[in-house]
Coordinates of C-alpha atoms in Angstrom, one line a residue:
M191 CA 0.0 0.0 0.0
S192 CA 1.3 3.5 -0.9
D193 CA 2.7 5.6 1.9
S194 CA 0.8 8.6 0.3
V195 CA -2.6 7.4 1.9
S196 CA -4.3 10.3 3.7
W197 CA -5.4 9.2 7.1
A198 CA -8.2 10.6 9.2
S199 CA -7.0 12.8 12.0
D200 CA -7.4 11.4 15.5
S201 CA -8.7 14.9 16.6
N202 CA -12.0 13.4 15.3
A203 CA -11.8 10.7 18.1
P204 CA -14.9 9.1 19.6
N205 CA -15.7 12.2 21.6
H206 CA -16.6 14.1 18.5
C207 CA -19.0 11.6 17.0
L208 CA -21.0 10.8 20.2
P209 CA -23.2 13.8 21.0
W210 CA -25.5 11.5 23.0
S211 CA -23.0 10.6 25.7
A212 CA -21.0 13.1 27.8
K213 CA -19.4 10.1 29.5
L214 CA -18.0 8.8 26.3
E215 CA -16.8 12.2 25.4
E216 CA -14.9 12.5 28.6
A217 CA -13.4 9.0 28.3
A218 CA -12.2 9.5 24.7
V219 CA -10.6 12.9 25.5
N220 CA -8.8 11.3 28.5
N221 CA -7.5 8.5 26.3
K222 CA -6.7 10.0 23.0
D223 CA -3.4 8.1 22.7
T224 CA -5.1 4.8 22.9
W225 CA -7.5 5.2 19.9
C226 CA -6.7 4.7 16.3
S227 CA -9.2 5.4 13.4
I228 CA -9.1 4.1 9.8
P229 CA -11.4 5.3 7.0
G230 CA -13.9 2.6 6.3
D231 CA -13.5 2.7 2.5
L232 CA -9.9 1.4 2.8
V233 CA -11.3 -1.9 4.2
D234 CA -14.5 -1.9 2.0
Q235 CA -16.7 -0.6 4.8
H236 CA -18.9 2.5 5.3
G237 CA -17.8 5.0 8.0
V238 CA -14.9 4.7 10.3
I239 CA -13.1 1.8 11.9
W240 CA -12.0 2.3 15.5
L241 CA -9.2 0.2 17.1
K242 CA -7.8 0.3 20.6
E243 CA -4.3 1.1 19.4
P244 CA -1.9 4.0 19.9
A245 CA -2.6 7.0 17.7
S246 CA 0.9 6.5 16.3
A247 CA 0.2 2.9 15.1
D248 CA 1.1 1.9 11.6
R249 CA -2.2 2.2 9.8
N250 CA -1.0 0.5 6.6
D251 CA -0.1 -2.6 8.6
L252 CA -3.4 -2.5 10.4
V253 CA -5.4 -2.3 7.1
K254 CA -3.5 -5.3 5.8
R255 CA -4.2 -7.3 8.9
L256 CA -7.9 -6.3 8.9
L257 CA -8.4 -7.2 5.3
G258 CA -6.5 -10.5 5.7
G259 CA -8.5 -11.5 8.8
N260 CA -5.3 -11.4 10.8
Y261 CA -6.1 -8.6 13.3
A262 CA -6.3 -10.4 16.7
K263 CA -8.4 -7.9 18.6
P264 CA -12.0 -6.9 18.4
F265 CA -12.7 -3.6 16.7
V266 CA -15.6 -1.2 16.0
V267 CA -17.2 -0.2 12.7
D268 CA -19.1 3.1 13.0
D269 CA -21.2 4.4 10.0
G270 CA -22.8 7.2 11.9
I271 CA -26.1 5.3 12.2
T272 CA -25.0 2.1 13.9
R273 CA -21.9 1.2 15.8
R274 CA -20.9 -2.5 15.6
L275 CA -18.4 -4.7 17.4
H276 CA -16.5 -7.2 15.2
F277 CA -13.9 -9.9 15.5
D278 CA -13.7 -9.9 11.7
F279 CA -15.8 -8.4 8.9
R280 CA -17.9 -11.5 8.3
F281 CA -20.2 -11.1 11.3
A282 CA -21.1 -8.3 13.7
Q283 CA -20.9 -9.5 17.3
S284 CA -23.0 -6.6 18.7
E285 CA -24.7 -3.6 17.3
M286 CA -25.9 -0.2 18.7
N287 CA -28.3 2.3 17.2
M288 CA -26.5 5.7 17.6
D289 CA -29.9 7.5 18.1
K290 CA -31.2 5.0 20.6
P291 CA -28.1 3.6 22.3
N292 CA -30.0 1.7 25.0
E293 CA -32.3 -0.1 22.5
L294 CA -31.9 -3.9 21.9
I295 CA -31.3 -4.2 18.2
S296 CA -30.6 -7.9 17.9
A297 CA -33.7 -10.1 17.6
Y298 CA -32.1 -12.9 19.7
A299 CA -31.2 -10.4 22.5
R300 CA -34.8 -9.2 22.6
K301 CA -36.0 -12.8 22.8
M302 CA -33.5 -13.6 25.7
M303 CA -35.4 -11.0 27.7
A304 CA -38.4 -13.3 27.7
F305 CA -36.9 -14.8 30.9
L306 CA -39.1 -12.1 32.5
L307 CA -42.1 -14.1 31.7
F308 CA -40.9 -16.7 34.2
S309 CA -38.8 -14.5 36.6
A310 CA -40.4 -11.1 36.7
K311 CA -38.4 -9.6 39.6
P312 CA -34.9 -11.2 39.6
R313 CA -32.6 -10.0 42.4
H314 CA -29.4 -10.9 40.6
I315 CA -28.7 -11.5 36.9
I316 CA -25.4 -12.9 35.6
I317 CA -24.7 -12.0 32.0
V318 CA -22.0 -14.0 30.3
G319 CA -20.5 -12.1 27.3
L320 CA -20.3 -8.4 27.3
G321 CA -20.1 -7.7 23.6
G322 CA -21.3 -4.1 23.0
G323 CA -23.1 -4.2 26.3
G324 CA -26.6 -4.3 24.9
L325 CA -28.0 -6.8 27.4
T326 CA -26.2 -5.3 30.3
K327 CA -27.4 -1.7 29.5
F328 CA -31.0 -2.8 28.9
A329 CA -31.2 -4.9 32.0
Y330 CA -29.5 -2.2 34.1
R331 CA -32.0 0.5 33.0
Q332 CA -35.1 -1.6 32.7
L333 CA -34.7 -3.5 36.0
P334 CA -33.8 -0.9 38.6
S335 CA -34.1 -3.3 41.6
T336 CA -31.8 -5.9 40.0
R337 CA -28.1 -6.3 40.5
I338 CA -26.2 -7.1 37.2
T339 CA -22.9 -8.9 37.0
T340 CA -21.4 -9.3 33.5
V341 CA -18.6 -11.8 32.9
E342 CA -16.3 -11.3 29.9
V343 CA -13.3 -13.3 29.1
N344 CA -11.8 -10.9 26.6
A345 CA -10.1 -7.9 28.1
D346 CA -10.0 -6.2 24.6
V347 CA -13.8 -6.4 24.5
I348 CA -14.0 -4.7 27.9
A349 CA -11.6 -2.0 26.6
L350 CA -14.1 -1.0 23.9
S351 CA -17.0 -0.6 26.3
D352 CA -16.7 3.2 26.4
L353 CA -17.7 3.3 22.7
F354 CA -21.0 1.6 23.6
G355 CA -22.0 3.8 26.5
L356 CA -21.8 1.2 29.2
P357 CA -22.8 2.7 32.6
R358 CA -20.2 3.3 35.1
Q359 CA -19.8 0.4 37.5
D360 CA -21.6 0.8 40.8
S361 CA -23.3 -1.2 43.5
R362 CA -25.8 -2.6 41.0
M363 CA -23.6 -3.1 37.9
N364 CA -20.3 -4.9 37.8
V365 CA -18.1 -6.2 34.9
V366 CA -15.9 -9.1 35.8
H367 CA -12.9 -10.1 33.6
A368 CA -13.0 -13.9 33.8
D369 CA -13.5 -17.1 31.9
A370 CA -17.1 -18.1 32.6
A371 CA -16.1 -21.7 33.2
D372 CA -13.7 -20.6 36.0
Y373 CA -16.3 -18.1 37.3
F374 CA -19.1 -20.6 37.8
A375 CA -16.6 -23.2 39.1
T376 CA -15.0 -21.0 41.8
E377 CA -17.1 -17.9 42.6
D378 CA -19.6 -18.1 45.4
A379 CA -22.2 -16.1 43.4
Y380 CA -25.8 -17.0 43.1
A381 CA -28.3 -15.7 40.5
D382 CA -31.9 -15.8 39.7
V383 CA -31.2 -15.6 36.0
V384 CA -28.2 -16.3 33.8
L385 CA -28.0 -14.8 30.3
L386 CA -25.4 -16.8 28.3
D387 CA -24.3 -14.9 25.2
G388 CA -20.7 -15.9 24.7
C389 CA -19.5 -16.4 21.1
D390 CA -16.2 -16.5 19.2
K391 CA -15.6 -15.9 15.5
I392 CA -17.6 -19.0 14.4
G393 CA -20.3 -19.5 17.0
I394 CA -20.9 -20.4 20.6
A395 CA -17.8 -20.4 22.8
P396 CA -16.1 -23.9 23.0
T397 CA -15.9 -23.7 26.8
F398 CA -19.7 -24.0 27.0
K399 CA -19.7 -27.3 25.2
C400 CA -19.3 -29.6 28.2
T401 CA -21.4 -31.0 30.9
S402 CA -19.3 -29.7 33.8
F403 CA -19.8 -26.1 32.7
Y404 CA -23.6 -26.4 32.8
Q405 CA -23.4 -28.4 36.1
N406 CA -21.5 -25.6 37.7
L407 CA -23.8 -22.9 36.2
Y408 CA -26.8 -24.9 37.5
A409 CA -25.4 -25.0 41.0
R410 CA -25.2 -21.2 40.9
L411 CA -28.8 -20.7 40.0
R412 CA -31.2 -20.2 42.9
P413 CA -34.3 -22.3 43.2
H414 CA -36.7 -21.4 40.3
G415 CA -33.7 -20.0 38.5
V416 CA -33.7 -19.5 34.7
L417 CA -30.9 -19.8 32.1
A418 CA -31.4 -18.0 28.7
L419 CA -28.9 -19.1 26.1
N420 CA -28.1 -17.7 22.7
L421 CA -27.4 -20.9 20.8
I422 CA -25.8 -20.9 17.4
G423 CA -25.4 -24.2 15.6
K424 CA -26.6 -26.5 12.9
G425 CA -27.5 -30.2 12.6
D426 CA -25.5 -32.5 14.9
Q427 CA -23.8 -29.7 16.8
L428 CA -27.1 -28.1 17.7
A429 CA -28.7 -31.4 18.7
A430 CA -25.6 -32.3 20.9
H431 CA -25.8 -29.0 22.7
L432 CA -29.5 -29.3 23.3
A433 CA -29.0 -32.9 24.6
L434 CA -26.4 -31.6 27.0
L435 CA -28.7 -28.9 28.4
A436 CA -31.6 -31.4 28.6
E437 CA -29.4 -33.7 30.7
V438 CA -28.3 -31.1 33.2
F439 CA -31.8 -29.4 33.4
S440 CA -33.8 -32.6 33.4
N441 CA -35.5 -31.8 30.1
K442 CA -37.0 -28.6 31.4
L443 CA -36.2 -26.6 28.2
L444 CA -38.1 -24.2 25.9
V445 CA -36.5 -23.3 22.5
A446 CA -37.4 -20.4 20.2
D447 CA -36.1 -19.9 16.7
V448 CA -34.9 -16.4 15.7
N449 CA -36.3 -15.4 12.4
G450 CA -33.8 -14.6 9.7
S451 CA -30.8 -16.0 11.5
A452 CA -29.1 -19.2 12.6
N453 CA -29.7 -18.3 16.3
R454 CA -31.9 -20.1 18.7
V455 CA -32.8 -18.9 22.2
V456 CA -33.0 -21.7 24.7
F457 CA -34.6 -21.3 28.2
A458 CA -33.6 -23.9 30.8
F459 CA -35.3 -24.0 34.2
K460 CA -34.0 -25.2 37.5
D461 CA -37.5 -25.4 39.1
A462 CA -38.1 -29.1 39.8
D463 CA -41.8 -28.6 39.4
F464 CA -41.6 -26.5 36.2
S465 CA -45.0 -26.5 34.6
P466 CA -45.8 -23.1 33.0
D467 CA -49.3 -21.7 33.5
W468 CA -49.7 -20.1 30.0
D469 CA -52.8 -18.2 30.9
K470 CA -51.0 -16.4 33.7
I471 CA -47.9 -16.0 31.5
R472 CA -49.9 -14.4 28.7
S473 CA -51.5 -12.0 31.2
R474 CA -48.0 -11.1 32.5
A475 CA -46.7 -10.6 29.0
N476 CA -49.2 -7.8 28.3
Q477 CA -47.9 -5.9 31.4
L478 CA -44.3 -6.6 30.5
Q479 CA -44.8 -5.1 27.1
I480 CA -46.1 -1.9 28.6
E481 CA -43.2 -1.8 31.1
H482 CA -40.3 -2.6 28.8
G483 CA -41.4 -2.0 25.2
L484 CA -40.7 -5.5 23.9
D485 CA -43.2 -7.9 22.3
F486 CA -43.6 -10.2 25.2
P487 CA -47.1 -11.5 24.0
R488 CA -45.4 -12.8 20.9
F489 CA -42.5 -14.3 22.9
A490 CA -45.1 -16.1 25.1
R491 CA -46.9 -17.6 22.0
L492 CA -43.6 -18.8 20.5
L493 CA -42.5 -20.5 23.8
Q494 CA -45.9 -22.1 24.3
R495 CA -45.8 -23.6 20.8
S496 CA -42.2 -24.8 21.4
Q497 CA -43.3 -26.7 24.5
K498 CA -45.9 -28.6 22.5
R499 CA -43.6 -29.6 19.6
Q500 CA -40.1 -30.0 20.9
K501 CA -38.4 -33.2 22.1
Y502 CA -34.9 -33.5 23.4

């Protein structure tokens, strides 16, 4: 690549393109030397690519690594309308609407919130997988009486959280840098709900694909606890994962497809006497829709149908 490429100035760092967040503005100003921007058209993208690199980084080298799929860290693509977290250009791991930064864009993430149909007032939610912080932000703002712990294995993902307006950590919201397998095996932390949304470049994180992981997670759920899992897989891989969950949770599962994607959202229940009262759940869904702005009545219909047709 020619050395004559004209690069965007880092004076246009994240603080200048985030009028909706004074916190982000402050964070970007205080950390100018740790952000590097690349014009999107150099990597066949619209907008700007943000990388957590020194402003003096060799951008020509970064472009080559991005195009070759050899850039090892997560990065952000910002087209002025949406801001997306990527591990490579094939898939977006997380997406944020710049005009509505606290909105859940992903259909699977909205469906994961259907746990509220079964656990309306959780005291503690553990979220595995920070991504762009969509689930963490939504739960933190929509459930003001709930404590939120987010477990993220990748320090580089956590380092990008300022770009997605994650709330400052406080007594209700905490981000833990840890492998979820180690966390559930060693931490004395109990939750009413676990939201499991951990993926690598190709699908669900390999660490989740074993019985001991789910046994440890199960042990950390309180009685009547709920697991909501974003499951990506096809054929034998999907069947094997569902069989693993069915073994640990004694077949107390509900599965909802996500239209237009390969995702499925699986709900697993610790309640030994789990037998949903769909009349009460449909009534609760109407109130939840009013409170949180998501289509809970539709979620309830999908899950009721899944109970009737699915076998594990």
